[in-house]
PDB file of C-alpha atoms in Angstrom:
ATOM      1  CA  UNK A   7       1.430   1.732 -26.097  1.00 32.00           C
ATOM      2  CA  UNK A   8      -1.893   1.199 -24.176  1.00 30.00           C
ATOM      3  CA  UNK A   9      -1.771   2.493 -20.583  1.00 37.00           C
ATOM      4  CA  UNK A  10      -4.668   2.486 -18.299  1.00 35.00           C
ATOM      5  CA  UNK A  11      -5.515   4.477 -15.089  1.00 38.00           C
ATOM      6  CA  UNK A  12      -8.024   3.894 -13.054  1.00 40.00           C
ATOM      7  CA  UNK A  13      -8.445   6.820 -10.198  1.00 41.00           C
ATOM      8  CA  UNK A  14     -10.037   6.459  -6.778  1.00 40.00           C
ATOM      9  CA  UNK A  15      -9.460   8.483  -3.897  1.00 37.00           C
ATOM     10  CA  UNK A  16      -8.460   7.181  -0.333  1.00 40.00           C
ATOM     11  CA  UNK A  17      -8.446   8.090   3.090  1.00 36.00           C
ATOM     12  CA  UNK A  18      -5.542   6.596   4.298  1.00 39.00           C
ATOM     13  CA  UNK A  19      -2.957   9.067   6.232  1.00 40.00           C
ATOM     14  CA  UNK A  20      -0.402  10.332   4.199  1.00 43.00           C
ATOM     15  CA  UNK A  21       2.451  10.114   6.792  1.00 42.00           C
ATOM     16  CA  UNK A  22       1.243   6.237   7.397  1.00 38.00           C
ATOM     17  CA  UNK A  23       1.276   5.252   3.575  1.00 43.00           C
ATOM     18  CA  UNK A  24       4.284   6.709   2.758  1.00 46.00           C
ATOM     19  CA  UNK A  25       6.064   5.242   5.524  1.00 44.00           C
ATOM     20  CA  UNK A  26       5.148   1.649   4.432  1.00 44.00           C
ATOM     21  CA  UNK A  27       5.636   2.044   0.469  1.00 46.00           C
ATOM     22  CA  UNK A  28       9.109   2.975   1.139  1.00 47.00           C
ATOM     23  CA  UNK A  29       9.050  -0.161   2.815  1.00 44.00           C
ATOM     24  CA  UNK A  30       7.476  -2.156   0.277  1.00 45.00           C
ATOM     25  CA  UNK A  31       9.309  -4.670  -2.253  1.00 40.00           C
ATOM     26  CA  UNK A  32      10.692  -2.848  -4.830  1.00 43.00           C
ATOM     27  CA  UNK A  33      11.949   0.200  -2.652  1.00 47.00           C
ATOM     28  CA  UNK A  34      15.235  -0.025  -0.824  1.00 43.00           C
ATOM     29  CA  UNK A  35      13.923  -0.499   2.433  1.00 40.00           C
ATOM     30  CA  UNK A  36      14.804  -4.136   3.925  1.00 39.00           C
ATOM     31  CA  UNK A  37      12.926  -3.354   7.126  1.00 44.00           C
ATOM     32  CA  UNK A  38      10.904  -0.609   9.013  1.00 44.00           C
ATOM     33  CA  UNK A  39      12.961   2.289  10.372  1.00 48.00           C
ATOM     34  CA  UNK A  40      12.651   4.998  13.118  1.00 52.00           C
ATOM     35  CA  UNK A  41      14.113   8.243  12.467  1.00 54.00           C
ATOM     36  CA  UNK A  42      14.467  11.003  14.596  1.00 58.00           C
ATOM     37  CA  UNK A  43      15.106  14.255  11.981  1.00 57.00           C
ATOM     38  CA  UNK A  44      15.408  16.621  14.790  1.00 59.00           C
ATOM     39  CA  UNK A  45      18.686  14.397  15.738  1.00 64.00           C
ATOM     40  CA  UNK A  46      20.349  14.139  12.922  1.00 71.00           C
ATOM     41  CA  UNK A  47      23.489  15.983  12.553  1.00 76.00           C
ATOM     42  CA  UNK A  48      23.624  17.135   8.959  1.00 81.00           C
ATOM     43  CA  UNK A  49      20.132  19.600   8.379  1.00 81.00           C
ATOM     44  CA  UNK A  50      18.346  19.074   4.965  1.00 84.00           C
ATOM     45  CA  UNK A  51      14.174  19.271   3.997  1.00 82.00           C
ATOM     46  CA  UNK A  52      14.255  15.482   3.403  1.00 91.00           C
ATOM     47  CA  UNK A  53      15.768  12.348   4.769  1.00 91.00           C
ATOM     48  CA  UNK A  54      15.210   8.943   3.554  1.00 91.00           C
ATOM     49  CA  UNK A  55      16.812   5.401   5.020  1.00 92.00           C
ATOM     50  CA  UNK A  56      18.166   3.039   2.325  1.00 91.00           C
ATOM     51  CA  UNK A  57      20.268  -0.203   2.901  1.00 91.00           C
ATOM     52  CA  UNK A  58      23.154  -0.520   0.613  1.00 91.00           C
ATOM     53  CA  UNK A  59      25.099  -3.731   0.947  1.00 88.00           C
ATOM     54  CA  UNK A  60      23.082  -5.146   3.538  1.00 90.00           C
ATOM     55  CA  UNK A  61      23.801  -1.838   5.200  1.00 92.00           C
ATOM     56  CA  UNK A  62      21.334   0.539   6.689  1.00 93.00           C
ATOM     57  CA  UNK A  63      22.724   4.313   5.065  1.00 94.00           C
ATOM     58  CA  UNK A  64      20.750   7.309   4.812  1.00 94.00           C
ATOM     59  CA  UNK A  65      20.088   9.725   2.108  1.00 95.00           C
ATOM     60  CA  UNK A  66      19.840  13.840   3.028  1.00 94.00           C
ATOM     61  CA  UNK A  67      18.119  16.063   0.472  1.00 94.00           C
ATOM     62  CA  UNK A  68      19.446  19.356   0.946  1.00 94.00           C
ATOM     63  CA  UNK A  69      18.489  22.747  -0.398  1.00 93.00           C
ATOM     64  CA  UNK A  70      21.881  24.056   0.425  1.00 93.00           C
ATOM     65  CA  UNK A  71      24.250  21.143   0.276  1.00 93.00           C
ATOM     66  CA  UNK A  72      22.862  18.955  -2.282  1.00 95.00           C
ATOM     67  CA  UNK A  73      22.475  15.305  -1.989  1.00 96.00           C
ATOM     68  CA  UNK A  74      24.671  13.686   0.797  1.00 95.00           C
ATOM     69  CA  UNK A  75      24.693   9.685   1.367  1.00 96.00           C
ATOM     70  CA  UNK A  76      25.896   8.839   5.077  1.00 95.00           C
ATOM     71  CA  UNK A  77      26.387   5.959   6.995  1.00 94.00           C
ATOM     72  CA  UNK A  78      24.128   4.814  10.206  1.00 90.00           C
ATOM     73  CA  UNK A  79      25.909   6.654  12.169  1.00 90.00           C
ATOM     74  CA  UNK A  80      25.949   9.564   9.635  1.00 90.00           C
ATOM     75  CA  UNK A  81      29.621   9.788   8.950  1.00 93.00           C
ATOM     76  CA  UNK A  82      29.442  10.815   5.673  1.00 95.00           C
ATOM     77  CA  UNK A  83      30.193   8.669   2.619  1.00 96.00           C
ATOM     78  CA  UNK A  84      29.418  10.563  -0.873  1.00 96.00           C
ATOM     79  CA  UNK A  85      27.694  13.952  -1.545  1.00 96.00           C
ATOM     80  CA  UNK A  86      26.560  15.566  -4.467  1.00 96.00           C
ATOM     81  CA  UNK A  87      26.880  19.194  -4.384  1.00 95.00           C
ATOM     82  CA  UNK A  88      23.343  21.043  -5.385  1.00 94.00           C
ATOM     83  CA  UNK A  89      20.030  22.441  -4.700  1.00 95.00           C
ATOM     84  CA  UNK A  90      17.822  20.229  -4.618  1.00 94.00           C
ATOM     85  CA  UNK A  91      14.405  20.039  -2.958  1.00 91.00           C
ATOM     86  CA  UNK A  92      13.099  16.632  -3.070  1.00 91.00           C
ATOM     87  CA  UNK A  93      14.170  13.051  -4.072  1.00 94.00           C
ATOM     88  CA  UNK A  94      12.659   9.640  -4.610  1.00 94.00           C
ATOM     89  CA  UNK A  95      15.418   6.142  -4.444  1.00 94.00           C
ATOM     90  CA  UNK A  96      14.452   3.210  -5.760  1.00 92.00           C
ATOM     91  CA  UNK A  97      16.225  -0.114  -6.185  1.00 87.00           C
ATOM     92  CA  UNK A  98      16.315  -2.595  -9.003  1.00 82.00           C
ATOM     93  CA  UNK A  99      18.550  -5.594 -10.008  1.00 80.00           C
ATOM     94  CA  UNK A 100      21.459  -4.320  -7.763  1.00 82.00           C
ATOM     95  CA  UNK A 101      21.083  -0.737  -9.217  1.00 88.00           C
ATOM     96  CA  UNK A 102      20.250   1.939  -6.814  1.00 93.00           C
ATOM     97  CA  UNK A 103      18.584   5.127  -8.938  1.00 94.00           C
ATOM     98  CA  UNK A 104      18.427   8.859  -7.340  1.00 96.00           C
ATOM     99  CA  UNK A 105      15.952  11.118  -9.044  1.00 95.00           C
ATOM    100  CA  UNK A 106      16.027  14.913  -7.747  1.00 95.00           C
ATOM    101  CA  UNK A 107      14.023  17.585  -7.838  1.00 91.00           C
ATOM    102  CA  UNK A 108      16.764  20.944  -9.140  1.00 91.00           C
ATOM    103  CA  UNK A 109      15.977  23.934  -7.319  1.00 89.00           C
ATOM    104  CA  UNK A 110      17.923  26.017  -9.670  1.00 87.00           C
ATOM    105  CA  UNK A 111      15.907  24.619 -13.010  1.00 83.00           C
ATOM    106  CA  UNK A 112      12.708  23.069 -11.879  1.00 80.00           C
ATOM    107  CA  UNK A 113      13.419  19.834 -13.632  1.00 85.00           C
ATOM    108  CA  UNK A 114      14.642  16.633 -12.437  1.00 92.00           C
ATOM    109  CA  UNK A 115      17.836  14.686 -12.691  1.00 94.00           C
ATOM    110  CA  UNK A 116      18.761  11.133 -12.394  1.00 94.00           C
ATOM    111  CA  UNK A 117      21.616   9.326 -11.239  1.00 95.00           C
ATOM    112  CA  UNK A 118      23.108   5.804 -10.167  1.00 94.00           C
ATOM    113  CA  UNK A 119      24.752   5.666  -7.468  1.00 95.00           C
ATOM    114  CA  UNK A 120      27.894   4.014  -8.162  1.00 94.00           C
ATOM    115  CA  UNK A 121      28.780   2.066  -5.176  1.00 90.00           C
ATOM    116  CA  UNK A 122      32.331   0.961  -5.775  1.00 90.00           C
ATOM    117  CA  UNK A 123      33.588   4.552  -6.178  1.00 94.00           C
ATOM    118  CA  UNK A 124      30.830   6.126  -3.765  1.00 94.00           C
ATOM    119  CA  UNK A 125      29.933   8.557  -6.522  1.00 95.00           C
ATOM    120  CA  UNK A 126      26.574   9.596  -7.561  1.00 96.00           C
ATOM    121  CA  UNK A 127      26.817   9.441 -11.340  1.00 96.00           C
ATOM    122  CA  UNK A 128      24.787  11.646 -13.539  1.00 93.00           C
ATOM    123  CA  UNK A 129      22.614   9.628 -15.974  1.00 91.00           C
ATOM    124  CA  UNK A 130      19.322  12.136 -17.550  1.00 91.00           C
ATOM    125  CA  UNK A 131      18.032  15.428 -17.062  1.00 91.00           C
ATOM    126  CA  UNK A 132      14.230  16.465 -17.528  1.00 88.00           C
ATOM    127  CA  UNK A 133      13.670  20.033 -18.015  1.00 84.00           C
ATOM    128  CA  UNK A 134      10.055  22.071 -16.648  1.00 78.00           C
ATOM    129  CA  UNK A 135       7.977  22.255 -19.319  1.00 74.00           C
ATOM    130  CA  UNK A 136       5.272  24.865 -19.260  1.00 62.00           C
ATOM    131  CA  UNK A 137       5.585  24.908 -15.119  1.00 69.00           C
ATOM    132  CA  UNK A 138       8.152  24.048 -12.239  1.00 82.00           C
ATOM    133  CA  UNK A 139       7.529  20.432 -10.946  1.00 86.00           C
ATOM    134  CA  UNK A 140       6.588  20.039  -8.094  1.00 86.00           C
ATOM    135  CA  UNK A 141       6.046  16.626  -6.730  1.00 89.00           C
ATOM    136  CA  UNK A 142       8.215  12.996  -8.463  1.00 91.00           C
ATOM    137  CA  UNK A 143       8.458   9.599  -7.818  1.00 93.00           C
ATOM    138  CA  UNK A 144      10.394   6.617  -9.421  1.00 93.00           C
ATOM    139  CA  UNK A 145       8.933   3.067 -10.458  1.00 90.00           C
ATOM    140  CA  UNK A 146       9.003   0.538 -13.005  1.00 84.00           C
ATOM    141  CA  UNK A 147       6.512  -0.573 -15.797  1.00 78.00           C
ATOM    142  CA  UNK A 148       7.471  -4.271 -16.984  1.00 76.00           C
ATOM    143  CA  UNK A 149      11.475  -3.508 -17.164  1.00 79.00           C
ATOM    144  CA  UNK A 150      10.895   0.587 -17.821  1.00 83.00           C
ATOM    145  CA  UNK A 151      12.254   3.078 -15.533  1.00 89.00           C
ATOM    146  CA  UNK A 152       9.311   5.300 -14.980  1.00 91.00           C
ATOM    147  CA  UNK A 153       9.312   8.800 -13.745  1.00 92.00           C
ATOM    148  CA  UNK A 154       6.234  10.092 -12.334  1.00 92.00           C
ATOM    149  CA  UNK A 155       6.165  14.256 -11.955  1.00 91.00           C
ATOM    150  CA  UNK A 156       3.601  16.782 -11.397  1.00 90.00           C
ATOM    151  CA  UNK A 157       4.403  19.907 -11.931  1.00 88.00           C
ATOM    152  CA  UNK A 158       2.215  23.471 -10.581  1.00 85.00           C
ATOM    153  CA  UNK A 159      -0.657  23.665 -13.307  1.00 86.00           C
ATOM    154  CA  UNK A 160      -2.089  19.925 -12.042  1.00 86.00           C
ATOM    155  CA  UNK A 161      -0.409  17.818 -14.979  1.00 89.00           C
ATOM    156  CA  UNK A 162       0.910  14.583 -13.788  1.00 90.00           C
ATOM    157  CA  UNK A 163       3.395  13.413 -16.509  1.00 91.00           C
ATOM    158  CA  UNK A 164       5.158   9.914 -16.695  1.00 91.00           C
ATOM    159  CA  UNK A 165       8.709   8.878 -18.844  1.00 91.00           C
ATOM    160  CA  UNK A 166      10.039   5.930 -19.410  1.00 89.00           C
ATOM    161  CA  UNK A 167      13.868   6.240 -19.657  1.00 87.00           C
ATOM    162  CA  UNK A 168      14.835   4.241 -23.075  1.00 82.00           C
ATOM    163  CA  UNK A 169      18.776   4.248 -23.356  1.00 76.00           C
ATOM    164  CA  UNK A 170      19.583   7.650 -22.824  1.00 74.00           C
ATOM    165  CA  UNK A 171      16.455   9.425 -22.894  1.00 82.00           C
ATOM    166  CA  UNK A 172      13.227  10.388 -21.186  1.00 88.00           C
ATOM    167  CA  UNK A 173      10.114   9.234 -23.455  1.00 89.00           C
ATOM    168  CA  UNK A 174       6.847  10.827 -22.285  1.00 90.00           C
ATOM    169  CA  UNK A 175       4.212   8.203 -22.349  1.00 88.00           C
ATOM    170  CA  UNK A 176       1.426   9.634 -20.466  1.00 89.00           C
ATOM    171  CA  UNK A 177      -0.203  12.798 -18.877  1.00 89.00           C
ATOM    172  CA  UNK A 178      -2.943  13.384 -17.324  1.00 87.00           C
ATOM    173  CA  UNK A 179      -4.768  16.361 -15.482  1.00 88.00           C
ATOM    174  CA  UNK A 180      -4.908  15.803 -12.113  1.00 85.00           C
ATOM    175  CA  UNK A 181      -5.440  19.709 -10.804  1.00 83.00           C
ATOM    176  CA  UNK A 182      -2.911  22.077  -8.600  1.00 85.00           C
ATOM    177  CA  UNK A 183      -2.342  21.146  -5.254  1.00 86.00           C
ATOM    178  CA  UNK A 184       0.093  17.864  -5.277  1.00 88.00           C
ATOM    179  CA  UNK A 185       2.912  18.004  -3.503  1.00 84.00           C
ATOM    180  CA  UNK A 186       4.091  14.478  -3.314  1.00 88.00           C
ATOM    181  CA  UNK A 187       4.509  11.347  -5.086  1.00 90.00           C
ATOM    182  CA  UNK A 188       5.430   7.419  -3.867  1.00 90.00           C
ATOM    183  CA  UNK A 189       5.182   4.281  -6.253  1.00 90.00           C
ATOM    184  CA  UNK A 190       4.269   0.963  -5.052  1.00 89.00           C
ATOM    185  CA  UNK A 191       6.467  -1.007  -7.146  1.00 84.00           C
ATOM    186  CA  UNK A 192       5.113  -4.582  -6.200  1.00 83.00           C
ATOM    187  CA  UNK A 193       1.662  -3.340  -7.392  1.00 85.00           C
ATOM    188  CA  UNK A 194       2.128  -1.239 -10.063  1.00 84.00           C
ATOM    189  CA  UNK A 195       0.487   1.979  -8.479  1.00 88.00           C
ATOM    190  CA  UNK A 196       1.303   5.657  -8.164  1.00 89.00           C
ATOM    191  CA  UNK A 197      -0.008   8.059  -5.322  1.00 90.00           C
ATOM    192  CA  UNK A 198      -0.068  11.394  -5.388  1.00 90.00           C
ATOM    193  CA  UNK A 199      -0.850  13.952  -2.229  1.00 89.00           C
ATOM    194  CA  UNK A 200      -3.017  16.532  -3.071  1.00 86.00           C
ATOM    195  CA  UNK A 201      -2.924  19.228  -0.106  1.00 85.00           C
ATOM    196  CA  UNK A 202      -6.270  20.694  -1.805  1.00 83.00           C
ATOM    197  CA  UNK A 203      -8.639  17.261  -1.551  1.00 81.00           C
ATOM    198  CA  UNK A 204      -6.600  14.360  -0.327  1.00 84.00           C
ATOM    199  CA  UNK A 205      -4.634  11.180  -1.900  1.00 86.00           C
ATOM    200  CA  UNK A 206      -5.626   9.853  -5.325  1.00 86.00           C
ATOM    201  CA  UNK A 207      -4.050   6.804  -6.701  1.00 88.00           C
ATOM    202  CA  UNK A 208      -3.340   5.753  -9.970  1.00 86.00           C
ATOM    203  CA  UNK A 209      -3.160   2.012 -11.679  1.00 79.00           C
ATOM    204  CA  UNK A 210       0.024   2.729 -14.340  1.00 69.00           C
ATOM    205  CA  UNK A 211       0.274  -0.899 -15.295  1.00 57.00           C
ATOM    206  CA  UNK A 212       0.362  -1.652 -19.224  1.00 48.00           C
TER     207      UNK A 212
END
C-alpha cells in the first residue's frame, strides 16, 4: 500500500488546535464545550467531552482509577478499572472507539464502548516495541481504523486494525520530544506536539 506524508511545521497554539479538532467532523464533539477541570468532581490527568445519544457525557482518564464515562452532571455511568495515562475517542458509523495509553505496559488498548450495557469492551492490545509510547491518536484511512503512536526514541508508527489485529503500515522518524497526538478526520491529517520544536503535521491519506 502507497502512503504519502508530506511534513510542514505550524505555528498554530497547541491548546487552540486541539480544542477545535476534537470538534471537528469525525470526532465526537457535536458542538464547542467549556470545561472547568479544576471543578470537576472525579480527579484524573485528562478529561475529554463526548456526546453519546445526543447527550453531552464526559470521559476521565485516570492514572489511578482507570477510565470512567460520566454524565453532564458527572454522575457516573461506566468505568474501566486501570492505569492509564492518556486517551484519544473517536466516533464512526454509530461506534464510539476508546484507545488508551497502559501505564502498567506502555502499550495501548482499544475498546468500544458498548452503549446498551454501559460497558467498555476490550477489542486489541498493542504492546511497546523497542520504547514506551508516549503520545496516540485515533483516525480513519478510507474505512481503516488507524492508530497513530509515538513512542520515546522519535518513531511515529501507524496500524490499521484488520479484523482482530493491529497491521503496521507506516513509521517514520520524527525525533524525541512528542507528547501528543490529534487526527483531523475530515481531512485526513495527523498532528503531533513536539515540546522540543513545535507542531508538525502529517498528510496520512492513501
Amino acid at each position: 500500500i502507497s502512503m504519502r506524508f508530506n511534513v510542514k511545521k505550524q505555528h498554530t497554539p497547541l491548546a487552540f488546535l486541539f480544542a477545535s479538532l476534537l470538534c471537528a467532523p469525525g470526532k465526537v464533539m457535536a458542538a464547542p464545550v467549556t470545561i472547568d477541570a479544576k471543578a470537576f468532581s472525579i480527579k484524573g490527568n485528562q478529561l475529554t467531552p463526548l456526546v453519546i445519544n445526543n447527550q453531552l457525557h464526559y470521559l476521565v482518564t485516570s492514572e489511578t482509577r482507570g477510565l470512567i464515562l460520566t454524565g453532564k452532571d458527572q454522575n457516573i455511568i461506566s468505568t474501566l478499572p486501570g492505569h492509564f495515562s492518556q486517551s484519544d475517542i473517536l466516533q464512526h458509523n454509530g461506534t464510539l472507539t476508546v484507545a488508551a495509553l497502559n501505564n502498567d505496559t506502555y502499550g495501548v488498548e482499544l475498546y468500544r464502548y458498548n452503549t446498551g450495557t454501559d460497558e467498555f469492551e476490550k477489542q486489541q492490545s498493542l504492546q511497546a516495541d523497542l520504547a514506551d509510547i508516549e503520545a496516540l491518536c485515533l483516525s480513519f484511512s478510507g474505512e481503516n481504523l488507524t492508530l497513530t503512536t509515538a513512542d520515546a526514541t522519535g518513531q511515529m508508527k501507524q496500524h490499521w486494525l484488520a479484523d482482530d489485529h493491529f497491521v503496521e503500515i507506516r513509521t517514520v522518524n520524527t525525533g524525541p520530544g512528542i507528547k501528543s497526538c490529534q487526527a483531523d478526520v475530515q481531512n485526513g491529517y495527523v498532528y503531533l506536539a513536539d515540546e522540543n520544536t513545535g507542531l508538525w503535521q502529517y498528510d496520512h491519506h492513501a
